[in-house]
Short mmCIF file of C-alpha atoms and ligand atoms in Angstrom, two decimals:
data_model
loop_
_atom_site.label_atom_id
_atom_site.label_comp_id
_atom_site.label_asym_id
_atom_site.label_seq_id
_atom_site.Cartn_x
_atom_site.Cartn_y
_atom_site.Cartn_z
CA MET A 1 5.38 -13.51 17.73
CA ILE A 2 8.30 -11.72 16.17
CA ILE A 3 8.26 -10.29 12.56
CA SER A 4 11.11 -8.62 10.90
CA PHE A 5 11.73 -6.21 8.00
CA VAL A 6 15.16 -7.30 6.52
CA GLN A 7 17.15 -6.48 3.44
CA THR A 8 20.90 -5.89 3.45
CA LYS A 9 20.45 -3.45 0.66
CA GLY A 10 19.74 0.17 2.12
CA GLY A 11 16.74 2.24 1.42
CA THR A 12 14.10 -0.41 0.43
CA GLY A 13 11.30 0.80 2.84
CA LYS A 14 12.04 -1.37 5.92
CA SER A 15 11.75 1.45 8.37
CA THR A 16 8.74 2.95 6.67
CA LEU A 17 7.04 -0.50 6.61
CA ALA A 18 7.99 -1.36 10.09
CA LEU A 19 6.40 1.90 11.59
CA ASN A 20 3.30 1.88 9.44
CA SER A 21 2.69 -1.78 10.21
CA ALA A 22 2.90 -1.26 13.90
CA PHE A 23 0.10 1.36 13.65
CA SER A 24 -1.90 -0.57 10.92
CA LYS A 25 -5.80 -1.34 11.53
CA ILE A 26 -5.32 -5.12 11.57
CA PHE A 27 -2.46 -5.25 14.02
CA LYS A 28 -4.10 -2.88 16.38
CA GLU A 29 -7.18 -4.94 16.34
CA LYS A 30 -5.51 -8.29 16.64
CA PHE A 31 -2.63 -7.61 19.16
CA GLN A 32 -3.16 -6.16 22.44
CA SER A 33 0.45 -5.00 22.74
CA ILE A 34 2.78 -4.25 19.96
CA ALA A 35 6.49 -3.47 20.42
CA LEU A 36 8.28 -1.58 17.61
CA VAL A 37 11.94 -2.31 17.90
CA GLU A 38 14.67 -0.67 15.88
CA LEU A 39 17.98 -2.58 15.67
CA ASP A 40 19.60 0.08 13.49
CA PRO A 41 22.40 1.94 15.42
CA GLN A 42 21.48 4.94 13.10
CA GLY A 43 18.26 5.46 14.89
CA THR A 44 16.01 6.49 12.10
CA LEU A 45 12.83 5.44 14.06
CA LYS A 46 14.24 6.63 17.42
CA LYS A 47 14.28 10.25 16.08
CA TRP A 48 10.75 9.66 14.63
CA TRP A 49 9.59 8.50 17.91
CA GLU A 50 11.10 11.29 19.85
CA GLU A 51 9.27 13.80 17.44
CA ARG A 52 6.13 11.79 17.98
CA THR A 53 6.61 12.16 21.79
CA GLU A 54 7.42 15.89 21.41
CA HIS A 55 4.08 16.40 19.39
CA SER A 56 2.07 14.33 21.92
CA LEU A 57 0.82 11.88 19.50
CA ALA A 58 -0.99 8.80 20.68
CA PHE A 59 0.74 5.62 21.11
CA HIS A 60 -2.31 3.32 21.62
CA GLN A 61 -0.98 -0.25 22.62
CA ILE A 62 2.35 0.41 20.81
CA SER A 63 5.71 0.82 22.57
CA PHE A 64 8.97 1.68 21.06
CA HIS A 65 12.42 0.34 21.82
CA HIS A 66 15.87 1.17 20.34
CA ILE A 67 18.52 -1.51 20.75
CA SER A 68 21.82 -0.10 19.37
CA SER A 69 24.05 -2.81 20.70
CA THR A 70 26.23 -4.79 18.18
CA GLN A 71 26.59 -7.58 20.71
CA ARG A 72 24.59 -10.68 19.83
CA GLU A 73 24.03 -11.49 23.48
CA VAL A 74 22.72 -8.15 24.31
CA LEU A 75 20.36 -8.24 21.25
CA GLN A 76 19.21 -11.72 22.17
CA ASP A 77 18.41 -10.81 26.06
CA SER A 78 16.77 -7.43 25.00
CA VAL A 79 14.49 -9.01 22.41
CA LYS A 80 13.55 -11.84 24.67
CA THR A 81 12.57 -9.52 27.50
CA ILE A 82 10.41 -7.47 24.94
CA THR A 83 8.88 -10.48 23.45
CA ASN A 84 7.86 -11.67 27.05
CA HIS A 85 5.91 -8.49 27.51
CA ASN A 86 4.16 -7.97 24.04
CA ASP A 87 1.96 -9.94 21.78
CA LEU A 88 3.66 -8.84 18.58
CA VAL A 89 7.33 -7.62 18.10
CA ILE A 90 8.33 -5.87 14.93
CA LEU A 91 11.84 -5.63 14.31
CA ASP A 92 13.23 -2.86 11.95
CA VAL A 93 16.73 -4.21 10.83
CA PRO A 94 19.50 -1.97 9.35
CA GLY A 95 20.61 -2.46 5.67
CA GLU A 96 24.17 -3.74 6.51
CA SER A 97 27.12 -3.93 4.13
CA THR A 98 29.63 -5.58 6.53
CA SER A 99 29.06 -8.05 9.52
CA LYS A 100 25.36 -8.45 8.91
CA LEU A 101 25.12 -9.18 12.58
CA HIS A 102 21.48 -7.71 12.92
CA THR A 103 20.32 -9.42 9.75
CA LYS A 104 21.50 -12.92 10.90
CA PHE A 105 20.01 -12.40 14.35
CA ALA A 106 16.67 -11.22 13.00
CA CYS A 107 16.42 -13.94 10.57
CA ALA A 108 17.15 -16.45 13.34
CA VAL A 109 14.64 -15.36 15.89
CA SER A 110 11.70 -14.22 13.68
CA ASP A 111 8.50 -15.99 13.07
CA LEU A 112 8.10 -14.18 9.84
CA VAL A 113 10.79 -12.47 7.79
CA ILE A 114 9.60 -9.74 5.23
CA ILE A 115 12.00 -8.79 2.69
CA PRO A 116 11.15 -5.61 0.61
CA MET A 117 12.91 -5.91 -2.68
CA ARG A 118 12.76 -4.02 -6.00
CA THR A 119 12.45 -5.85 -9.38
CA SER A 120 15.82 -4.76 -10.47
CA THR A 121 18.82 -6.68 -11.72
CA ASN A 122 20.95 -4.84 -9.23
CA ASP A 123 18.65 -5.67 -6.40
CA GLU A 124 18.39 -9.22 -7.36
CA SER A 125 22.18 -9.75 -7.58
CA ALA A 126 22.73 -7.91 -4.21
CA PHE A 127 20.05 -10.19 -2.71
CA SER A 128 21.85 -13.31 -4.13
CA GLU A 129 25.18 -12.20 -2.83
CA ASN A 130 24.24 -10.93 0.68
CA LEU A 131 21.07 -12.10 2.07
CA LEU A 132 20.40 -15.32 0.28
CA PRO A 133 23.51 -17.01 1.68
CA ILE A 134 22.37 -16.28 5.35
CA ILE A 135 18.82 -17.67 4.65
CA LYS A 136 20.38 -20.73 2.89
CA GLU A 137 22.51 -21.42 5.96
CA LEU A 138 19.78 -20.93 8.40
CA VAL A 139 17.40 -23.24 6.43
CA ARG A 140 20.06 -25.79 6.14
CA SER A 141 20.51 -25.79 9.96
CA TYR A 142 16.76 -25.39 10.67
CA PRO A 143 14.59 -26.75 8.08
CA ILE A 144 11.50 -25.56 10.07
CA LYS A 145 12.52 -22.07 8.99
CA LYS A 146 11.84 -22.71 5.43
CA GLY A 147 8.46 -21.13 5.41
CA ILE A 148 9.22 -17.99 7.09
CA PHE A 149 10.96 -15.90 4.35
CA TYR A 150 8.76 -13.75 2.09
CA ILE A 151 9.78 -11.22 -0.45
CA LEU A 152 7.66 -8.21 -0.75
CA PRO A 153 7.88 -6.59 -4.14
CA SER A 154 8.74 -3.01 -3.33
CA PHE A 155 8.83 0.46 -5.02
CA THR A 156 6.86 -1.17 -7.93
CA ASN A 157 5.08 1.08 -10.28
CA ALA A 158 1.51 1.69 -8.94
CA GLN A 159 0.28 0.64 -12.41
CA SER A 160 2.08 -2.72 -12.47
CA ASN A 161 0.08 -5.93 -12.73
CA LYS A 162 0.45 -7.59 -9.29
CA GLU A 163 0.03 -11.17 -10.59
CA LYS A 164 2.90 -10.55 -13.15
CA VAL A 165 5.30 -9.09 -10.60
CA ILE A 166 4.51 -11.94 -8.06
CA ASN A 167 4.89 -14.59 -10.69
CA TYR A 168 8.24 -13.10 -11.83
CA PHE A 169 9.55 -13.23 -8.24
CA ARG A 170 8.13 -16.89 -7.73
CA GLU A 171 10.07 -17.96 -10.83
CA VAL A 172 13.38 -16.45 -9.90
CA LEU A 173 13.35 -17.34 -6.11
CA PRO A 174 14.65 -20.62 -4.64
CA ASP A 175 12.13 -22.89 -3.00
CA TYR A 176 12.82 -21.84 0.43
CA VAL A 177 11.93 -18.16 -0.14
CA ASN A 178 8.42 -17.28 -0.89
CA CYS A 179 6.77 -14.11 -2.27
CA PHE A 180 3.76 -12.31 -0.57
CA ASP A 181 0.57 -11.80 -2.43
CA ALA A 182 0.85 -8.05 -1.93
CA MET A 183 3.06 -5.31 -3.33
CA TYR A 184 4.54 -2.10 -1.80
CA PRO A 185 4.26 0.38 -4.72
CA PHE A 186 6.22 3.63 -5.03
CA ARG A 187 4.15 6.50 -3.88
CA GLY A 188 5.38 10.15 -3.66
CA ILE A 189 3.47 10.62 -0.20
CA TYR A 190 6.22 8.86 1.58
CA GLU A 191 8.48 11.91 1.07
CA ASN A 192 6.78 13.92 3.86
CA PHE A 193 4.35 11.69 5.88
CA ASN A 194 6.56 11.13 8.91
CA ARG A 195 7.51 14.79 9.66
CA GLU A 196 6.68 15.78 13.31
CA GLY A 197 6.47 11.96 14.13
CA SER A 198 3.30 11.15 12.42
CA THR A 199 2.23 7.84 10.73
CA LEU A 200 0.94 7.68 7.22
CA LEU A 201 -2.73 7.36 8.51
CA GLU A 202 -2.29 10.49 10.77
CA TYR A 203 -0.76 12.47 7.90
CA VAL A 204 -3.42 11.54 5.47
CA GLU A 205 -6.34 12.29 7.87
CA SER A 206 -4.75 15.80 8.66
CA ASN A 207 -4.74 16.53 4.92
CA GLN A 208 -8.30 15.88 4.11
CA ASN A 209 -8.80 19.25 2.70
CA ASN A 210 -6.03 18.50 0.11
CA LYS A 211 -7.95 16.37 -2.44
CA ARG A 212 -4.99 15.04 -4.43
CA LEU A 213 -2.92 14.35 -1.53
CA PHE A 214 -5.81 12.73 0.27
CA ALA A 215 -6.47 10.48 -2.79
CA VAL A 216 -2.78 9.28 -3.08
CA GLY A 217 -2.82 8.83 0.74
CA GLN A 218 -5.83 6.58 0.60
CA ARG A 219 -4.21 4.42 -2.12
CA ALA A 220 -1.06 4.20 0.09
CA LEU A 221 -2.98 3.23 3.09
CA THR A 222 -4.63 0.55 1.01
CA ASP A 223 -1.31 -0.88 0.16
CA ILE A 224 -0.36 -1.05 3.95
CA ASP A 225 -3.68 -2.68 4.56
CA SER A 226 -3.10 -5.39 2.03
CA ILE A 227 0.48 -5.90 3.38
CA THR A 228 -0.47 -6.14 6.97
CA ILE A 229 -3.35 -8.42 6.24
CA GLU A 230 -0.97 -10.64 4.32
CA ILE A 231 1.39 -10.61 7.40
CA TYR A 232 -1.36 -11.48 9.74
CA LYS A 233 -2.55 -14.42 7.48
CA LYS A 234 0.95 -15.90 7.44
CA LEU A 235 1.34 -15.55 11.29
CA SER A 236 -2.18 -17.10 11.79
CA GLU A 237 -1.12 -19.99 9.44
CA LYS A 238 2.03 -20.44 11.55
CA LEU A 239 -0.03 -20.31 14.91
CA ASN A 240 -2.33 -22.99 13.47
CA GLY A 241 0.60 -25.09 12.40
CA ASN A 242 -0.27 -25.18 8.66
CA THR A 243 2.60 -23.18 7.30
CA GLU A 244 2.72 -23.11 3.57
CA GLU A 245 4.97 -25.61 2.12
CA THR A 246 6.84 -24.73 -1.10
N1 ATP B 1 6.41 3.10 -1.00
C1 ATP B 1 7.29 4.07 -1.01
N2 ATP B 1 7.22 5.01 -2.12
C2 ATP B 1 8.11 5.98 -2.20
N3 ATP B 1 9.15 6.25 -1.33
C3 ATP B 1 9.24 5.30 -0.24
C4 ATP B 1 8.34 4.27 -0.05
N4 ATP B 1 8.66 3.60 1.13
C5 ATP B 1 9.68 4.37 1.74
N5 ATP B 1 10.02 5.37 0.88
C6 ATP B 1 11.19 6.40 1.09
O1 ATP B 1 12.26 5.82 0.76
C7 ATP B 1 13.29 6.12 1.65
C8 ATP B 1 13.96 4.96 2.30
O2 ATP B 1 13.00 4.38 3.12
P1 ATP B 1 13.24 3.62 4.52
O3 ATP B 1 14.10 4.60 5.50
O4 ATP B 1 12.08 3.10 5.14
O5 ATP B 1 14.12 2.51 3.97
P2 ATP B 1 15.21 1.44 4.84
O6 ATP B 1 15.09 0.20 4.07
O7 ATP B 1 14.73 1.46 6.25
O8 ATP B 1 16.57 2.13 4.58
P3 ATP B 1 17.93 1.73 5.45
O9 ATP B 1 18.45 0.41 4.76
O10 ATP B 1 18.77 2.88 5.33
O11 ATP B 1 17.50 1.38 6.88
C9 ATP B 1 12.83 7.23 2.56
O12 ATP B 1 13.07 8.53 2.03
C10 ATP B 1 11.22 6.99 2.54
O13 ATP B 1 10.56 8.05 2.88
MG1 MG B 2 15.80 1.61 7.94
#
């Protein structure tokens, strides 16, 4: 199965979510082989993975792949090969301002597309102008794709009422884009966690003596758990053929 983190607006947490999902408890438990695939020519995750290798951190059942090509055929062939060898493929897609080649590709091949998005007028209009037309076109050509697009409210205030935020999105979204029953709150711990190639979990575990940091870390880990459980739930529904109709 293929999942992707997509948002044409930059800096909404796609890469951070992709890497921490790959190493999440539930994915490690449910999938024997997980491929974390970066489609971003910038190579944010590639650099992180290299640091990880330098520091001899464990990979468990996770492999990393960087596909920097901007040719659709190359993307297609590479992802197909990776998908044939792994139970779960996680695509980290660049926030693109021009051709949106990677975004279109990821939306077309994925079983589930997760769209981290802030509750701001700016982000909503950027979404309507850039990403929504791509989704609309795909759903028009392939109605089966209707149930695969999910907004993940991101960088929300940690104190925000989840139901309120989700209801807000459900009201403003068209019927072919859903909203996750989870949030990705803003947490200061994300500033430093990935130095030296670590995951959030490893960073939190190595800071057990710092009470404040450890407490914030636990909350951030709980966020990642809820998000990945929600992703797994949607994938299971899809596998069992009862994708939610909206
Ligand atoms: N939940 C969060 N709370 C606070 N900061 C976060 C959170 N998630 C990610 N960040 C920070 O926000 C910045 C952007 O995150 P990230 O690189 O994951 O976004 P992106 O969507 O992949 O960006 P791009 O579009 O450039 O690829 C990073 O500095 C990251 O550490
Ligand atoms: Mg990124």
